[in-house]
Amino acid sequence: MEAVMMTLGSGWVSGLRPYLMVFLLGMSGRFLGIDDIPQVLQRSDVLVITAVLLLVDFAADKIAFLDSFWDVVHTVVRPVAGGAIGYLLGGETDTTHAVVLAIIGLLASLGAHGAKAATRAVVNTSPEPVSNVAVSGTEDVAALVVGALSIALPVVAGVIAVIALLAGGYLIYRALRIWSRVRARRRAREAAAPGLG
């Protein structure tokens, strides 16, 4: 059960900050001696690469519109990272268990990524940069907290991830409704424009 909850938590974090989650897992396994963390995540090359990518991710996510491009690029990266982490967490036991955890990690990260991308698309319509940085900073804090909880208290992290995924699903639904209303208004204005001349 703890492995499932750890996968849910780490999968959700991977949907926001995949490099942060890999880095946290690797550092925790290496320096805290947590047995559940796979050895491959604790390798020096993995830690260095994820640290560099984490800094790039942190910076790119703070710049309006670049963050949306970054989200598009990471539409594949984030779910794959969540699935890979799940697979690695379950790989010590048996293949079936590893595949199930990979699917859970992939779906959790895909849900978190979808909510993040939808939220950013709405926030980026604002001309000022403060809201974008504030949303990104909130995501950073949430990812760090849930990532740490995934390692220390996986059940708590799993519960938070489920709640966040449900809230994220609602956000995606609302964003799509707003987008469809905006498109409908634009079409109505375009249709009315020739008659005004």
mmCIF file of C-alpha atoms in Angstrom:
data_model
loop_
_atom_site.group_PDB
_atom_site.id
_atom_site.type_symbol
_atom_site.label_atom_id
_atom_site.label_comp_id
_atom_site.label_asym_id
_atom_site.label_seq_id
_atom_site.Cartn_x
_atom_site.Cartn_y
_atom_site.Cartn_z
ATOM 1 C CA MET A 1 0.000 0.000 0.000
ATOM 2 C CA GLU A 2 2.838 2.422 0.844
ATOM 3 C CA ALA A 3 4.417 1.843 -2.578
ATOM 4 C CA VAL A 4 1.113 2.765 -4.262
ATOM 5 C CA MET A 5 0.787 5.925 -2.191
ATOM 6 C CA MET A 6 4.434 6.850 -2.780
ATOM 7 C CA THR A 7 3.847 6.374 -6.502
ATOM 8 C CA LEU A 8 0.719 8.532 -6.412
ATOM 9 C CA GLY A 9 2.582 11.311 -4.608
ATOM 10 C CA SER A 10 5.723 11.126 -6.727
ATOM 11 C CA GLY A 11 3.643 10.810 -9.900
ATOM 12 C CA TRP A 12 1.714 13.947 -9.040
ATOM 13 C CA VAL A 13 4.948 15.838 -8.336
ATOM 14 C CA SER A 14 6.372 14.558 -11.638
ATOM 15 C CA GLY A 15 3.432 16.197 -13.401
ATOM 16 C CA LEU A 16 4.698 19.545 -12.095
ATOM 17 C CA ARG A 17 8.438 19.131 -11.498
ATOM 18 C CA PRO A 18 9.755 15.742 -12.691
ATOM 19 C CA TYR A 19 13.426 16.606 -12.176
ATOM 20 C CA LEU A 20 12.733 17.711 -8.614
ATOM 21 C CA MET A 21 11.099 14.371 -7.806
ATOM 22 C CA VAL A 22 13.939 12.310 -9.260
ATOM 23 C CA PHE A 23 16.459 14.506 -7.426
ATOM 24 C CA LEU A 24 14.615 14.224 -4.089
ATOM 25 C CA LEU A 25 14.345 10.454 -4.401
ATOM 26 C CA GLY A 26 17.998 10.071 -5.361
ATOM 27 C CA MET A 27 19.302 12.323 -2.600
ATOM 28 C CA SER A 28 17.070 10.663 0.009
ATOM 29 C CA GLY A 29 18.224 7.202 -0.973
ATOM 30 C CA ARG A 30 21.856 8.201 -1.083
ATOM 31 C CA PHE A 31 22.152 10.302 2.055
ATOM 32 C CA LEU A 32 19.276 9.113 4.234
ATOM 33 C CA GLY A 33 19.714 5.428 3.438
ATOM 34 C CA ILE A 34 16.054 4.824 2.527
ATOM 35 C CA ASP A 35 15.878 1.266 1.219
ATOM 36 C CA ASP A 36 12.768 1.787 -0.931
ATOM 37 C CA ILE A 37 14.627 4.171 -3.278
ATOM 38 C CA PRO A 38 16.070 2.339 -6.318
ATOM 39 C CA GLN A 39 19.869 2.470 -6.667
ATOM 40 C CA VAL A 40 19.721 3.858 -10.209
ATOM 41 C CA LEU A 41 18.222 7.119 -8.884
ATOM 42 C CA GLN A 42 21.095 7.480 -6.417
ATOM 43 C CA ARG A 43 23.875 7.446 -9.005
ATOM 44 C CA SER A 44 26.050 10.578 -9.159
ATOM 45 C CA ASP A 45 25.467 11.141 -12.881
ATOM 46 C CA VAL A 46 21.684 10.955 -12.410
ATOM 47 C CA LEU A 47 21.831 13.409 -9.503
ATOM 48 C CA VAL A 48 24.010 15.904 -11.403
ATOM 49 C CA ILE A 49 21.887 15.750 -14.573
ATOM 50 C CA THR A 50 18.606 16.122 -12.677
ATOM 51 C CA ALA A 51 20.041 19.012 -10.615
ATOM 52 C CA VAL A 52 20.936 20.898 -13.814
ATOM 53 C CA LEU A 53 17.564 20.134 -15.421
ATOM 54 C CA LEU A 54 15.820 21.156 -12.211
ATOM 55 C CA LEU A 55 17.447 24.612 -12.373
ATOM 56 C CA VAL A 56 16.493 25.006 -16.051
ATOM 57 C CA ASP A 57 12.939 23.867 -15.288
ATOM 58 C CA PHE A 58 12.724 26.299 -12.369
ATOM 59 C CA ALA A 59 13.821 29.247 -14.542
ATOM 60 C CA ALA A 60 11.788 28.376 -17.665
ATOM 61 C CA ASP A 61 8.616 28.026 -15.625
ATOM 62 C CA LYS A 62 8.798 31.618 -14.388
ATOM 63 C CA ILE A 63 8.717 33.284 -17.819
ATOM 64 C CA ALA A 64 5.277 33.898 -19.329
ATOM 65 C CA PHE A 65 4.614 32.074 -22.609
ATOM 66 C CA LEU A 66 8.001 30.276 -22.371
ATOM 67 C CA ASP A 67 6.339 28.265 -19.612
ATOM 68 C CA SER A 68 3.547 27.253 -22.009
ATOM 69 C CA PHE A 69 6.123 26.129 -24.591
ATOM 70 C CA TRP A 70 7.942 24.260 -21.795
ATOM 71 C CA ASP A 71 4.640 22.595 -20.838
ATOM 72 C CA VAL A 72 4.077 21.461 -24.444
ATOM 73 C CA VAL A 73 7.584 19.943 -24.587
ATOM 74 C CA HIS A 74 7.014 18.250 -21.222
ATOM 75 C CA THR A 75 3.642 16.776 -22.166
ATOM 76 C CA VAL A 76 5.595 13.605 -22.874
ATOM 77 C CA VAL A 77 8.447 14.042 -20.372
ATOM 78 C CA ARG A 78 6.340 14.456 -17.223
ATOM 79 C CA PRO A 79 4.076 11.405 -17.648
ATOM 80 C CA VAL A 80 7.052 9.273 -18.729
ATOM 81 C CA ALA A 81 8.946 10.406 -15.616
ATOM 82 C CA GLY A 82 5.976 9.571 -13.391
ATOM 83 C CA GLY A 83 5.613 6.157 -15.022
ATOM 84 C CA ALA A 84 9.346 5.438 -14.827
ATOM 85 C CA ILE A 85 9.476 6.341 -11.143
ATOM 86 C CA GLY A 86 6.474 4.090 -10.477
ATOM 87 C CA TYR A 87 8.100 1.257 -12.381
ATOM 88 C CA LEU A 88 11.363 1.656 -10.480
ATOM 89 C CA LEU A 89 9.558 1.798 -7.125
ATOM 90 C CA GLY A 90 7.721 -1.436 -7.929
ATOM 91 C CA GLY A 91 10.565 -3.155 -9.764
ATOM 92 C CA GLU A 92 12.103 -4.646 -6.652
ATOM 93 C CA THR A 93 9.128 -6.940 -6.085
ATOM 94 C CA ASP A 94 7.783 -8.316 -9.375
ATOM 95 C CA THR A 95 7.102 -7.176 -12.925
ATOM 96 C CA THR A 96 3.300 -7.077 -12.647
ATOM 97 C CA HIS A 97 3.506 -4.886 -9.560
ATOM 98 C CA ALA A 98 6.037 -2.637 -11.322
ATOM 99 C CA VAL A 99 3.774 -2.234 -14.380
ATOM 100 C CA VAL A 100 0.760 -1.381 -12.192
ATOM 101 C CA LEU A 101 2.789 1.246 -10.325
ATOM 102 C CA ALA A 102 4.105 2.589 -13.644
ATOM 103 C CA ILE A 103 0.529 3.081 -14.862
ATOM 104 C CA ILE A 104 -0.464 4.771 -11.586
ATOM 105 C CA GLY A 105 2.571 7.077 -11.781
ATOM 106 C CA LEU A 106 1.911 7.880 -15.431
ATOM 107 C CA LEU A 107 -1.772 8.702 -14.856
ATOM 108 C CA ALA A 108 -1.051 10.793 -11.738
ATOM 109 C CA SER A 109 1.609 12.825 -13.534
ATOM 110 C CA LEU A 110 -0.566 13.198 -16.647
ATOM 111 C CA GLY A 111 -3.427 14.533 -14.510
ATOM 112 C CA ALA A 112 -1.173 16.978 -12.667
ATOM 113 C CA HIS A 113 0.445 18.099 -15.925
ATOM 114 C CA GLY A 114 -2.954 18.661 -17.559
ATOM 115 C CA ALA A 115 -4.139 20.812 -14.657
ATOM 116 C CA LYS A 116 -0.864 22.760 -14.658
ATOM 117 C CA ALA A 117 -0.959 23.404 -18.409
ATOM 118 C CA ALA A 118 -4.638 24.455 -18.332
ATOM 119 C CA THR A 119 -4.056 26.801 -15.402
ATOM 120 C CA ARG A 120 -1.028 28.376 -17.079
ATOM 121 C CA ALA A 121 -2.916 28.908 -20.329
ATOM 122 C CA VAL A 122 -5.509 30.925 -18.391
ATOM 123 C CA VAL A 123 -2.915 32.819 -16.300
ATOM 124 C CA ASN A 124 -0.908 33.756 -19.397
ATOM 125 C CA THR A 125 -3.852 35.765 -20.717
ATOM 126 C CA SER A 126 -3.006 38.354 -18.042
ATOM 127 C CA PRO A 127 -0.580 40.970 -19.366
ATOM 128 C CA GLU A 128 1.374 41.380 -16.105
ATOM 129 C CA PRO A 129 4.117 38.885 -15.156
ATOM 130 C CA VAL A 130 3.434 38.764 -11.400
ATOM 131 C CA SER A 131 0.598 36.230 -11.554
ATOM 132 C CA ASN A 132 2.706 33.840 -13.623
ATOM 133 C CA VAL A 133 5.597 33.964 -11.139
ATOM 134 C CA ALA A 134 3.183 33.592 -8.205
ATOM 135 C CA VAL A 135 1.530 30.507 -9.729
ATOM 136 C CA SER A 136 4.915 28.992 -10.563
ATOM 137 C CA GLY A 137 6.192 29.661 -7.033
ATOM 138 C CA THR A 138 3.089 28.011 -5.578
ATOM 139 C CA GLU A 139 3.723 24.977 -7.790
ATOM 140 C CA ASP A 140 7.347 24.870 -6.606
ATOM 141 C CA VAL A 141 6.315 24.839 -2.946
ATOM 142 C CA ALA A 142 3.553 22.272 -3.525
ATOM 143 C CA ALA A 143 5.909 19.985 -5.471
ATOM 144 C CA LEU A 144 8.608 20.239 -2.793
ATOM 145 C CA VAL A 145 6.183 19.542 0.066
ATOM 146 C CA VAL A 146 4.394 16.625 -1.637
ATOM 147 C CA GLY A 147 7.726 15.274 -2.902
ATOM 148 C CA ALA A 148 9.175 15.262 0.619
ATOM 149 C CA LEU A 149 5.981 13.708 1.979
ATOM 150 C CA SER A 150 6.114 11.008 -0.724
ATOM 151 C CA ILE A 151 9.390 9.874 0.802
ATOM 152 C CA ALA A 152 8.719 10.496 4.503
ATOM 153 C CA LEU A 153 4.945 9.936 4.759
ATOM 154 C CA PRO A 154 3.785 8.271 1.529
ATOM 155 C CA VAL A 155 0.198 7.712 2.695
ATOM 156 C CA VAL A 156 -0.259 11.422 3.410
ATOM 157 C CA ALA A 157 1.310 12.300 0.049
ATOM 158 C CA GLY A 158 -0.957 9.829 -1.737
ATOM 159 C CA VAL A 159 -4.078 11.314 -0.162
ATOM 160 C CA ILE A 160 -2.958 14.847 -1.055
ATOM 161 C CA ALA A 161 -2.232 13.695 -4.625
ATOM 162 C CA VAL A 162 -5.722 12.198 -5.016
ATOM 163 C CA ILE A 163 -7.342 15.404 -3.720
ATOM 164 C CA ALA A 164 -5.108 17.519 -5.994
ATOM 165 C CA LEU A 165 -5.939 15.321 -9.005
ATOM 166 C CA LEU A 166 -9.672 15.702 -8.380
ATOM 167 C CA ALA A 167 -9.257 19.481 -8.008
ATOM 168 C CA GLY A 168 -7.095 19.491 -11.145
ATOM 169 C CA GLY A 169 -9.784 17.662 -13.099
ATOM 170 C CA TYR A 170 -12.254 20.337 -12.071
ATOM 171 C CA LEU A 171 -9.784 23.074 -13.107
ATOM 172 C CA ILE A 172 -9.366 21.468 -16.534
ATOM 173 C CA TYR A 173 -13.162 21.295 -16.909
ATOM 174 C CA ARG A 174 -13.539 24.979 -15.935
ATOM 175 C CA ALA A 175 -10.687 26.059 -18.240
ATOM 176 C CA LEU A 176 -12.316 24.242 -21.170
ATOM 177 C CA ARG A 177 -15.675 25.882 -20.401
ATOM 178 C CA ILE A 178 -14.047 29.338 -20.267
ATOM 179 C CA TRP A 179 -12.173 28.652 -23.502
ATOM 180 C CA SER A 180 -15.328 27.527 -25.313
ATOM 181 C CA ARG A 181 -17.192 30.656 -24.133
ATOM 182 C CA VAL A 182 -14.364 32.914 -25.317
ATOM 183 C CA ARG A 183 -14.372 31.197 -28.735
ATOM 184 C CA ALA A 184 -18.157 31.497 -28.985
ATOM 185 C CA ARG A 185 -17.983 35.242 -28.223
ATOM 186 C CA ARG A 186 -15.208 35.721 -30.759
ATOM 187 C CA ARG A 187 -17.242 33.912 -33.429
ATOM 188 C CA ALA A 188 -20.302 36.026 -32.591
ATOM 189 C CA ARG A 189 -18.266 39.246 -32.902
ATOM 190 C CA GLU A 190 -16.784 38.120 -36.214
ATOM 191 C CA ALA A 191 -20.235 37.231 -37.528
ATOM 192 C CA ALA A 192 -21.637 40.613 -36.448
ATOM 193 C CA ALA A 193 -18.687 42.660 -37.766
ATOM 194 C CA PRO A 194 -19.689 42.662 -41.519
ATOM 195 C CA GLY A 195 -23.169 43.946 -40.659
ATOM 196 C CA LEU A 196 -21.709 46.915 -38.788
ATOM 197 C CA GLY A 197 -19.991 48.222 -41.954
#
